Amino acid sequence: MLMSASSDFIALCREQIALLTQGLGATLSIVYLTQELVEAPSSEAKLIPVVIYPETALLPPGEETAEVTVVHKQLQVGNVFILPNDRRRLLTAESESPTSSQQSEASQPHLKEEYLFSGNQIVLPLVYEGVMMGLLVTGRQDRAWNEHEESQIQQIAQTLAIACILDQRRAWFEEQLREQQILQEKQRDLLDNLLHQFRNPLTALRTFGKLLLKRLRPGDSNRDVANSIVRESDRLQELLQQFDQVIDLTETDLAPLHLPEHEVFVEATIQKDAKPPLLLPGTGDKTVDCSLADILEPLLISAKAIAQERKLKLITEIKHNSPLVRANIKALREVLTNIIDNALKYTPTGGKILIQAGQEKANFQGIAISDNGPGIPPEDLEHLGERHYRGVQAQTEIPGTGLGLAIAKQLIEQMQGKIEVFSPAINSKLTSPNAPGTTFIIWLPKV
């Protein structure tokens, strides 16, 4: 896991460095963090300075973030690491030779000599439970450290190590919360999609049951079967409505967690992978060459039955010799079902719905679905395709989840197609000033 440092941790580092400066007379102190948590002992780690005192101190170029050797070429006294006096840099890469070091220092005349260690330096690793998280480097030039002072410095290093591991655990738990929230949102979206896909065939079954009842004579023994189909369909719809109420989460529940505005990070946290696609109809299926008329045929059977039950007039204009399109058949059926279902649902009794297949535009073939319903207000048009957005329709008694168009839009984009929406509808023969209607055109690439 990549290391991060919160503003609270940095504040604690400054307080501990103040103890070194005011209590022990340290003239320079630096707290480094490793870029990643490493097992201790470790010979190499990438270190990043997070707090430097005094702030005017300069580090040689390349040492602000560099691969450095922490243990090698250092004299070890107990748990205290002392840099050799002939090496004036704070941290020296193992592969660097004395000659290159001297040349580098000679070429940097702007560095302040008083801030480069030449003696009386202590380097303590920040280690807790076998994990190394960084270094505490401190020193003074007027006198050496005695045993009591070294003990105090070790205690400060241990305090920083414990604070650092607690800070990392906080960041880890926060990351886990984020991941849990993302997972919760994915599960909610998946469940919404599956429930929405379940509603359309359920509506069709209920309609078929009602039509069957009308065609059976009063004494027919099959009427009980047809009544049972309608009754159980109604029961399933009631259960779906109750289920929607139980799982209905507010926007606040689904809002991502945010750090307080004052939080400051010195290194990036774990990077998130791209969100995997939701489970949608046709997921994993390949696109194939297909005829729009053939795909529409079984859908129109259900649509005509529902239109008849709702006292709507369904008009179809299908060109059977149109060029083939490239599409995912299951996904395209879901798209057409959702848009046709919307036309049937939002067109008032006595209204008309027109389905035209064979529209052409550049390298696309299209299916136009028009109605003479109330139309879509301009302020809602720009939000079409957003999950759970219903706009003005949310104020009506017409049931809906605001998912049909969102699912349709996502599926069509996966097939390299697009959806155009016109309100008022573009067919003037179908509409009137009191019934402006809406036209949806689904465009798919020609073969």
CSV table of C-alpha atoms in Angstrom, one decimal:
chain,number,residue,atom,x,y,z
A,1,MET,CA,0.0,0.0,0.0
A,2,LEU,CA,1.3,3.5,-0.9
A,3,MET,CA,2.0,5.7,2.1
A,4,SER,CA,0.0,8.8,2.9
A,5,ALA,CA,0.3,11.4,5.5
A,6,SER,CA,-2.6,13.3,6.9
A,7,SER,CA,-2.4,16.9,8.2
A,8,ASP,CA,-2.9,15.6,11.7
A,9,PHE,CA,0.1,13.4,11.4
A,10,ILE,CA,2.2,16.2,10.0
A,11,ALA,CA,1.2,18.4,12.9
A,12,LEU,CA,2.3,15.7,15.3
A,13,CYS,CA,5.7,15.5,13.5
A,14,ARG,CA,6.2,19.2,13.9
A,15,GLU,CA,5.4,19.0,17.6
A,16,GLN,CA,8.0,16.2,18.1
A,17,ILE,CA,10.6,18.1,16.1
A,18,ALA,CA,9.9,21.1,18.3
A,19,LEU,CA,10.8,18.9,21.3
A,20,LEU,CA,14.1,18.1,19.5
A,21,THR,CA,14.8,21.7,18.8
A,22,GLN,CA,13.7,23.4,22.0
A,23,GLY,CA,14.5,20.6,24.4
A,24,LEU,CA,17.6,19.0,23.0
A,25,GLY,CA,19.1,21.8,20.9
A,26,ALA,CA,18.8,20.0,17.5
A,27,THR,CA,19.8,22.4,14.7
A,28,LEU,CA,18.3,20.3,11.9
A,29,SER,CA,15.6,17.6,11.9
A,30,ILE,CA,13.8,15.8,9.1
A,31,VAL,CA,11.0,13.2,9.1
A,32,TYR,CA,11.0,10.9,6.1
A,33,LEU,CA,8.3,8.5,5.1
A,34,THR,CA,8.9,5.5,2.9
A,35,GLN,CA,6.8,5.6,-0.3
A,36,GLU,CA,5.4,2.1,0.6
A,37,LEU,CA,5.3,0.1,3.8
A,38,VAL,CA,8.3,-2.2,3.8
A,39,GLU,CA,9.4,-5.1,6.1
A,40,ALA,CA,12.2,-4.2,8.5
A,41,PRO,CA,15.1,-4.6,8.3
A,42,SER,CA,15.2,-3.4,4.7
A,43,SER,CA,18.3,-2.4,2.8
A,44,GLU,CA,16.6,0.0,0.4
A,45,ALA,CA,13.5,2.2,0.5
A,46,LYS,CA,12.2,5.2,-1.4
A,47,LEU,CA,12.0,8.0,1.1
A,48,ILE,CA,10.1,11.2,0.9
A,49,PRO,CA,10.6,14.1,3.4
A,50,VAL,CA,7.4,15.3,5.0
A,51,VAL,CA,8.7,17.7,7.6
A,52,ILE,CA,11.9,19.6,7.6
A,53,TYR,CA,13.3,21.9,10.3
A,54,PRO,CA,14.3,24.6,9.8
A,55,GLU,CA,12.1,25.1,6.7
A,56,THR,CA,14.8,27.1,5.0
A,57,ALA,CA,17.1,24.0,5.0
A,58,LEU,CA,17.9,22.7,1.6
A,59,LEU,CA,18.4,19.1,0.5
A,60,PRO,CA,20.7,18.2,-2.4
A,61,PRO,CA,18.9,17.8,-5.7
A,62,GLY,CA,17.6,14.2,-6.2
A,63,GLU,CA,17.3,13.5,-2.5
A,64,GLU,CA,13.8,14.9,-2.1
A,65,THR,CA,12.5,11.6,-3.4
A,66,ALA,CA,15.2,9.1,-4.1
A,67,GLU,CA,16.2,5.4,-3.8
A,68,VAL,CA,18.4,5.4,-0.8
A,69,THR,CA,20.3,2.9,1.3
A,70,VAL,CA,19.1,3.1,4.9
A,71,VAL,CA,21.3,0.5,6.7
A,72,HIS,CA,24.4,-0.1,4.4
A,73,LYS,CA,27.5,2.0,5.0
A,74,GLN,CA,26.3,3.2,8.4
A,75,LEU,CA,27.7,2.6,11.8
A,76,GLN,CA,25.2,0.9,14.1
A,77,VAL,CA,25.1,1.6,17.8
A,78,GLY,CA,22.2,-0.3,19.4
A,79,ASN,CA,19.1,0.9,17.6
A,80,VAL,CA,20.7,4.2,16.7
A,81,PHE,CA,22.2,4.7,13.2
A,82,ILE,CA,25.0,7.2,12.9
A,83,LEU,CA,26.1,8.4,9.4
A,84,PRO,CA,29.9,8.3,8.9
A,85,ASN,CA,31.5,11.7,9.3
A,86,ASP,CA,33.1,11.6,5.9
A,87,ARG,CA,29.7,11.5,4.2
A,88,ARG,CA,28.1,14.9,4.5
A,89,ARG,CA,24.8,14.0,2.8
A,90,LEU,CA,21.8,13.1,4.9
A,91,LEU,CA,21.2,9.9,3.0
A,92,THR,CA,23.6,8.4,0.5
A,93,ALA,CA,22.7,6.0,-2.2
A,94,GLU,CA,24.6,2.7,-1.9
A,95,SER,CA,25.8,2.8,-5.5
A,96,GLU,CA,27.2,6.4,-5.2
A,97,SER,CA,30.9,6.7,-4.9
A,98,PRO,CA,32.8,9.3,-2.8
A,99,THR,CA,34.1,10.9,-5.9
A,100,SER,CA,30.6,11.5,-7.4
A,101,SER,CA,29.4,12.8,-4.0
A,102,GLN,CA,32.2,15.3,-3.8
A,103,GLN,CA,31.7,16.4,-7.4
A,104,SER,CA,27.9,16.8,-6.7
A,105,GLU,CA,28.6,18.9,-3.6
A,106,ALA,CA,31.2,21.0,-5.4
A,107,SER,CA,28.7,21.8,-8.1
A,108,GLN,CA,26.0,23.0,-5.6
A,109,PRO,CA,27.6,26.2,-4.0
A,110,HIS,CA,24.1,27.5,-3.1
A,111,LEU,CA,23.6,24.8,-0.5
A,112,LYS,CA,23.9,26.1,3.1
A,113,GLU,CA,26.8,24.4,4.9
A,114,GLU,CA,25.1,24.7,8.3
A,115,TYR,CA,22.3,22.5,7.1
A,116,LEU,CA,24.4,19.7,5.8
A,117,PHE,CA,25.5,17.2,8.5
A,118,SER,CA,29.2,16.8,9.2
A,119,GLY,CA,28.9,15.2,12.6
A,120,ASN,CA,26.8,14.4,15.7
A,121,GLN,CA,24.0,13.1,13.5
A,122,ILE,CA,21.5,10.4,14.4
A,123,VAL,CA,19.3,8.5,12.0
A,124,LEU,CA,16.5,6.4,13.5
A,125,PRO,CA,14.2,4.1,11.5
A,126,LEU,CA,10.5,4.5,12.2
A,127,VAL,CA,9.6,0.8,12.8
A,128,TYR,CA,6.5,-0.6,14.4
A,129,GLU,CA,5.6,-4.3,14.6
A,130,GLY,CA,8.4,-5.2,12.1
A,131,VAL,CA,7.2,-2.7,9.5
A,132,MET,CA,9.5,0.2,8.5
A,133,MET,CA,7.6,3.4,7.7
A,134,GLY,CA,10.4,6.0,7.5
A,135,LEU,CA,13.3,7.7,9.2
A,136,LEU,CA,13.9,10.4,11.8
A,137,VAL,CA,17.1,12.3,11.0
A,138,THR,CA,18.3,14.8,13.6
A,139,GLY,CA,21.6,16.4,14.6
A,140,ARG,CA,23.4,19.3,16.2
A,141,GLN,CA,26.9,20.8,15.6
A,142,ASP,CA,27.9,22.2,19.0
A,143,ARG,CA,28.2,18.9,20.9
A,144,ALA,CA,27.6,15.2,20.8
A,145,TRP,CA,24.6,13.4,22.1
A,146,ASN,CA,24.7,11.8,25.5
A,147,GLU,CA,23.0,8.5,26.4
A,148,HIS,CA,20.0,10.2,28.0
A,149,GLU,CA,19.4,12.4,25.0
A,150,GLU,CA,19.7,9.4,22.7
A,151,SER,CA,17.1,7.6,24.7
A,152,GLN,CA,14.8,10.7,24.4
A,153,ILE,CA,15.3,10.8,20.6
A,154,GLN,CA,14.5,7.0,20.4
A,155,GLN,CA,11.2,7.7,22.3
A,156,ILE,CA,10.4,10.5,19.9
A,157,ALA,CA,11.1,8.1,16.9
A,158,GLN,CA,8.9,5.5,18.5
A,159,THR,CA,6.1,8.0,19.0
A,160,LEU,CA,6.3,9.0,15.3
A,161,ALA,CA,6.3,5.3,14.3
A,162,ILE,CA,3.1,4.6,16.3
A,163,ALA,CA,1.4,7.7,15.0
A,164,CYS,CA,2.4,6.8,11.5
A,165,ILE,CA,1.0,3.3,11.7
A,166,LEU,CA,-2.2,4.7,13.2
A,167,ASP,CA,-2.4,7.2,10.4
A,168,GLN,CA,-1.9,4.4,7.8
A,169,ARG,CA,-4.6,2.3,9.4
A,170,ARG,CA,-7.0,5.3,9.3
A,171,ALA,CA,-6.2,5.7,5.6
A,172,TRP,CA,-6.7,2.0,5.1
A,173,PHE,CA,-10.0,1.9,6.9
A,174,GLU,CA,-11.2,5.0,4.9
A,175,GLU,CA,-10.2,3.2,1.7
A,176,GLN,CA,-12.1,0.1,2.8
A,177,LEU,CA,-15.2,2.3,3.4
A,178,ARG,CA,-14.8,3.8,-0.1
A,179,GLU,CA,-14.6,0.4,-1.6
A,180,GLN,CA,-17.6,-0.9,0.4
A,181,GLN,CA,-19.6,2.1,-0.7
A,182,ILE,CA,-18.6,1.6,-4.4
A,183,LEU,CA,-19.6,-2.1,-4.0
A,184,GLN,CA,-22.9,-1.1,-2.5
A,185,GLU,CA,-23.6,1.3,-5.4
A,186,LYS,CA,-22.7,-1.4,-7.9
A,187,GLN,CA,-25.0,-3.9,-6.2
A,188,ARG,CA,-27.9,-1.3,-6.1
A,189,ASP,CA,-27.4,-0.5,-9.8
A,190,LEU,CA,-27.3,-4.2,-10.7
A,191,LEU,CA,-30.4,-4.9,-8.6
A,192,ASP,CA,-32.2,-2.0,-10.2
A,193,ASN,CA,-31.3,-3.2,-13.7
A,194,LEU,CA,-32.5,-6.8,-13.0
A,195,LEU,CA,-35.8,-5.6,-11.5
A,196,HIS,CA,-36.4,-3.2,-14.4
A,197,GLN,CA,-35.8,-6.0,-16.9
A,198,PHE,CA,-38.2,-8.2,-14.9
A,199,ARG,CA,-41.1,-5.7,-15.1
A,200,ASN,CA,-41.5,-5.7,-18.9
A,201,PRO,CA,-42.1,-9.4,-19.4
A,202,LEU,CA,-44.3,-9.4,-16.3
A,203,THR,CA,-46.5,-6.7,-17.8
A,204,ALA,CA,-46.7,-8.7,-21.1
A,205,LEU,CA,-47.8,-11.8,-19.2
A,206,ARG,CA,-50.5,-10.0,-17.3
A,207,THR,CA,-51.8,-8.5,-20.5
A,208,PHE,CA,-51.8,-11.8,-22.3
A,209,GLY,CA,-53.8,-13.3,-19.3
A,210,LYS,CA,-56.4,-10.5,-19.6
A,211,LEU,CA,-56.8,-11.0,-23.3
A,212,LEU,CA,-57.1,-14.7,-22.8
A,213,LEU,CA,-59.9,-14.1,-20.3
A,214,LYS,CA,-61.8,-12.0,-22.9
A,215,ARG,CA,-61.6,-14.8,-25.5
A,216,LEU,CA,-62.8,-17.6,-23.2
A,217,ARG,CA,-66.5,-18.3,-22.8
A,218,PRO,CA,-68.0,-17.9,-19.3
A,219,GLY,CA,-68.3,-21.7,-18.9
A,220,ASP,CA,-64.9,-22.6,-20.1
A,221,SER,CA,-62.8,-24.5,-17.6
A,222,ASN,CA,-59.7,-22.7,-18.7
A,223,ARG,CA,-61.0,-19.4,-17.3
A,224,ASP,CA,-59.7,-20.4,-13.9
A,225,VAL,CA,-56.2,-20.8,-15.3
A,226,ALA,CA,-56.4,-17.4,-17.1
A,227,ASN,CA,-57.7,-15.8,-13.9
A,228,SER,CA,-54.8,-17.3,-12.0
A,229,ILE,CA,-52.3,-15.9,-14.4
A,230,VAL,CA,-53.7,-12.4,-14.0
A,231,ARG,CA,-54.0,-12.7,-10.2
A,232,GLU,CA,-50.4,-13.9,-9.7
A,233,SER,CA,-49.1,-11.3,-12.1
A,234,ASP,CA,-50.9,-8.6,-10.0
A,235,ARG,CA,-49.3,-10.1,-6.9
A,236,LEU,CA,-45.8,-10.0,-8.4
A,237,GLN,CA,-46.3,-6.4,-9.3
A,238,GLU,CA,-47.3,-5.6,-5.7
A,239,LEU,CA,-44.2,-7.4,-4.4
A,240,LEU,CA,-42.0,-5.5,-6.8
A,241,GLN,CA,-43.5,-2.2,-5.5
A,242,GLN,CA,-42.9,-3.2,-1.9
A,243,PHE,CA,-39.3,-4.3,-2.8
A,244,ASP,CA,-38.6,-0.9,-4.4
A,245,GLN,CA,-39.7,0.8,-1.1
A,246,VAL,CA,-37.5,-1.4,1.0
A,247,ILE,CA,-34.3,-0.9,-1.0
A,248,ASP,CA,-35.0,2.7,-1.8
A,249,LEU,CA,-31.7,4.5,-0.8
A,250,THR,CA,-31.5,8.3,-0.8
A,251,GLU,CA,-28.8,10.2,-2.7
A,252,THR,CA,-27.1,10.9,0.7
A,253,ASP,CA,-26.9,7.1,1.3
A,254,LEU,CA,-25.1,6.6,-2.0
A,255,ALA,CA,-22.9,9.8,-1.9
A,256,PRO,CA,-19.2,9.0,-1.9
A,257,LEU,CA,-17.2,9.7,1.3
A,258,HIS,CA,-15.0,12.7,1.3
A,259,LEU,CA,-12.0,13.6,3.4
A,260,PRO,CA,-12.2,16.9,5.4
A,261,GLU,CA,-11.1,19.8,3.4
A,262,HIS,CA,-8.0,20.4,5.6
A,263,GLU,CA,-6.6,16.9,4.9
A,264,VAL,CA,-3.2,17.1,3.1
A,265,PHE,CA,-1.5,14.1,1.5
A,266,VAL,CA,2.2,13.9,0.6
A,267,GLU,CA,1.8,10.8,-1.5
A,268,ALA,CA,-1.0,9.3,-3.5
A,269,THR,CA,-3.2,6.6,-2.0
A,270,ILE,CA,-4.2,3.4,-3.6
A,271,GLN,CA,-5.4,4.0,-7.2
A,272,LYS,CA,-8.9,2.6,-8.0
A,273,ASP,CA,-9.5,0.3,-10.9
A,274,ALA,CA,-12.0,1.3,-13.5
A,275,LYS,CA,-15.6,0.4,-12.5
A,276,PRO,CA,-16.6,-2.9,-14.2
A,277,PRO,CA,-19.7,-2.9,-16.4
A,278,LEU,CA,-23.0,-3.6,-14.9
A,279,LEU,CA,-24.8,-6.9,-15.6
A,280,LEU,CA,-27.0,-5.9,-18.6
A,281,PRO,CA,-28.9,-7.9,-21.2
A,282,GLY,CA,-26.5,-9.5,-23.7
A,283,THR,CA,-23.4,-9.0,-21.4
A,284,GLY,CA,-20.7,-11.2,-23.0
A,285,ASP,CA,-22.6,-11.7,-26.2
A,286,LYS,CA,-20.9,-10.7,-29.5
A,287,THR,CA,-22.5,-8.3,-32.0
A,288,VAL,CA,-23.9,-10.0,-35.1
A,289,ASP,CA,-25.4,-9.1,-38.4
A,290,CYS,CA,-29.2,-8.9,-38.0
A,291,SER,CA,-32.4,-7.5,-39.4
A,292,LEU,CA,-34.3,-4.8,-37.5
A,293,ALA,CA,-37.6,-6.2,-38.8
A,294,ASP,CA,-36.8,-9.7,-37.5
A,295,ILE,CA,-35.9,-8.3,-34.0
A,296,LEU,CA,-39.0,-6.2,-33.9
A,297,GLU,CA,-41.5,-9.0,-34.9
A,298,PRO,CA,-41.8,-10.7,-31.5
A,299,LEU,CA,-41.8,-7.4,-29.6
A,300,LEU,CA,-44.6,-6.1,-31.6
A,301,ILE,CA,-46.8,-9.0,-30.6
A,302,SER,CA,-46.5,-8.0,-27.0
A,303,ALA,CA,-46.8,-4.3,-27.8
A,304,LYS,CA,-50.0,-4.8,-29.8
A,305,ALA,CA,-51.6,-6.8,-27.0
A,306,ILE,CA,-50.7,-4.1,-24.4
A,307,ALA,CA,-51.9,-1.3,-26.7
A,308,GLN,CA,-55.2,-3.1,-27.2
A,309,GLU,CA,-55.7,-3.6,-23.4
A,310,ARG,CA,-54.9,0.2,-22.8
A,311,LYS,CA,-57.1,1.3,-25.7
A,312,LEU,CA,-54.2,2.7,-27.8
A,313,LYS,CA,-53.7,2.6,-31.5
A,314,LEU,CA,-50.4,1.0,-32.5
A,315,ILE,CA,-49.3,1.7,-36.1
A,316,THR,CA,-46.3,0.0,-37.7
A,317,GLU,CA,-44.3,0.8,-40.8
A,318,ILE,CA,-41.7,-1.8,-41.3
A,319,LYS,CA,-39.3,-2.1,-44.3
A,320,HIS,CA,-38.4,-5.8,-44.6
A,321,ASN,CA,-35.7,-5.3,-47.2
A,322,SER,CA,-33.6,-2.8,-45.3
A,323,PRO,CA,-29.8,-3.3,-44.9
A,324,LEU,CA,-28.6,-5.4,-42.0
A,325,VAL,CA,-27.2,-3.8,-38.9
A,326,ARG,CA,-24.5,-4.9,-36.5
A,327,ALA,CA,-25.9,-5.4,-33.0
A,328,ASN,CA,-26.1,-7.5,-29.9
A,329,ILE,CA,-29.5,-9.1,-30.3
A,330,LYS,CA,-30.4,-9.5,-26.6
A,331,ALA,CA,-29.3,-6.0,-25.8
A,332,LEU,CA,-31.1,-4.4,-28.7
A,333,ARG,CA,-34.4,-6.2,-27.7
A,334,GLU,CA,-34.0,-4.7,-24.2
A,335,VAL,CA,-33.5,-1.3,-25.7
A,336,LEU,CA,-36.5,-1.5,-28.0
A,337,THR,CA,-38.7,-3.0,-25.2
A,338,ASN,CA,-37.8,-0.2,-22.8
A,339,ILE,CA,-38.6,2.6,-25.3
A,340,ILE,CA,-41.8,1.0,-26.6
A,341,ASP,CA,-42.9,0.4,-23.0
A,342,ASN,CA,-42.4,4.1,-22.3
A,343,ALA,CA,-44.5,5.1,-25.3
A,344,LEU,CA,-47.3,2.7,-24.2
A,345,LYS,CA,-47.1,3.9,-20.6
A,346,TYR,CA,-47.0,7.7,-21.2
A,347,THR,CA,-49.5,7.9,-24.1
A,348,PRO,CA,-53.0,8.6,-22.7
A,349,THR,CA,-56.0,6.4,-23.6
A,350,GLY,CA,-57.1,6.9,-27.2
A,351,GLY,CA,-53.6,8.0,-28.2
A,352,LYS,CA,-51.5,6.7,-31.1
A,353,ILE,CA,-48.0,5.1,-31.3
A,354,LEU,CA,-46.1,4.8,-34.5
A,355,ILE,CA,-43.1,2.4,-35.0
A,356,GLN,CA,-41.1,2.8,-38.1
A,357,ALA,CA,-38.2,0.6,-39.1
A,358,GLY,CA,-36.0,1.5,-42.1
A,359,GLN,CA,-34.8,5.0,-41.2
A,360,GLU,CA,-31.5,5.8,-42.9
A,361,LYS,CA,-28.7,8.3,-42.0
A,362,ALA,CA,-25.1,8.2,-43.2
A,363,ASN,CA,-23.8,4.7,-42.2
A,364,PHE,CA,-26.7,4.0,-39.8
A,365,GLN,CA,-30.1,2.2,-39.9
A,366,GLY,CA,-32.7,3.4,-37.5
A,367,ILE,CA,-36.0,2.6,-35.8
A,368,ALA,CA,-38.3,5.5,-34.9
A,369,ILE,CA,-40.8,5.2,-32.1
A,370,SER,CA,-43.2,8.1,-31.9
A,371,ASP,CA,-46.3,8.8,-29.8
A,372,ASN,CA,-48.8,11.7,-29.4
A,373,GLY,CA,-48.5,11.9,-25.6
A,374,PRO,CA,-47.8,15.0,-23.5
A,375,GLY,CA,-44.2,15.2,-24.7
A,376,ILE,CA,-41.0,15.9,-22.7
A,377,PRO,CA,-40.4,19.4,-21.2
A,378,PRO,CA,-37.1,21.0,-22.5
A,379,GLU,CA,-35.7,21.1,-19.0
A,380,ASP,CA,-36.0,17.3,-18.8
A,381,LEU,CA,-34.6,16.5,-22.2
A,382,GLU,CA,-31.0,17.3,-21.2
A,383,HIS,CA,-31.2,14.8,-18.3
A,384,LEU,CA,-32.6,11.9,-20.3
A,385,GLY,CA,-30.4,8.8,-19.8
A,386,GLU,CA,-29.5,9.7,-16.2
A,387,ARG,CA,-30.2,6.8,-13.8
A,388,HIS,CA,-33.3,7.3,-11.7
A,389,TYR,CA,-34.2,10.7,-13.3
A,390,ARG,CA,-37.9,11.0,-14.1
A,391,GLY,CA,-38.3,14.7,-14.2
A,392,VAL,CA,-41.9,15.9,-14.6
A,393,GLN,CA,-43.1,12.3,-14.8
A,394,ALA,CA,-42.2,11.8,-11.1
A,395,GLN,CA,-45.1,14.1,-10.2
A,396,THR,CA,-47.6,11.8,-11.9
A,397,GLU,CA,-49.2,8.6,-10.7
A,398,ILE,CA,-47.6,6.6,-13.6
A,399,PRO,CA,-45.2,4.1,-12.0
A,400,GLY,CA,-41.6,4.2,-13.1
A,401,THR,CA,-38.0,4.0,-11.9
A,402,GLY,CA,-36.1,6.3,-14.3
A,403,LEU,CA,-34.0,3.4,-15.5
A,404,GLY,CA,-35.4,2.4,-18.9
A,405,LEU,CA,-33.7,5.1,-20.9
A,406,ALA,CA,-30.5,4.9,-18.8
A,407,ILE,CA,-30.2,1.2,-19.6
A,408,ALA,CA,-31.1,1.8,-23.3
A,409,LYS,CA,-28.5,4.5,-23.7
A,410,GLN,CA,-25.7,2.4,-22.1
A,411,LEU,CA,-26.6,-0.6,-24.3
A,412,ILE,CA,-26.8,1.3,-27.5
A,413,GLU,CA,-23.4,3.0,-26.8
A,414,GLN,CA,-21.9,-0.4,-26.3
A,415,MET,CA,-23.0,-1.3,-29.8
A,416,GLN,CA,-21.5,1.9,-31.3
A,417,GLY,CA,-25.0,3.3,-31.9
A,418,LYS,CA,-26.8,6.3,-30.6
A,419,ILE,CA,-30.3,7.5,-29.5
A,420,GLU,CA,-31.9,10.7,-30.7
A,421,VAL,CA,-34.9,12.2,-28.9
A,422,PHE,CA,-37.3,14.8,-30.3
A,423,SER,CA,-40.1,16.4,-28.4
A,424,PRO,CA,-42.4,17.5,-29.9
A,425,ALA,CA,-42.5,14.4,-32.1
A,426,ILE,CA,-41.2,14.8,-35.7
A,427,ASN,CA,-44.2,13.1,-37.2
A,428,SER,CA,-46.8,15.9,-37.7
A,429,LYS,CA,-49.5,13.5,-38.9
A,430,LEU,CA,-49.5,11.9,-35.5
A,431,THR,CA,-49.3,14.9,-33.2
A,432,SER,CA,-51.3,18.0,-32.4
A,433,PRO,CA,-50.8,21.2,-30.3
A,434,ASN,CA,-52.5,19.5,-27.4
A,435,ALA,CA,-50.5,16.3,-27.9
A,436,PRO,CA,-47.0,17.2,-29.0
A,437,GLY,CA,-45.7,13.7,-28.4
A,438,THR,CA,-42.1,12.4,-28.5
A,439,THR,CA,-40.0,10.6,-31.0
A,440,PHE,CA,-37.1,8.3,-30.2
A,441,ILE,CA,-34.8,7.1,-33.0
A,442,ILE,CA,-32.4,4.2,-32.3
A,443,TRP,CA,-29.5,4.3,-34.7
A,444,LEU,CA,-27.3,1.3,-35.3
A,445,PRO,CA,-24.3,0.9,-37.7
A,446,LYS,CA,-25.0,-0.7,-41.0
A,447,VAL,CA,-23.2,-3.9,-42.0
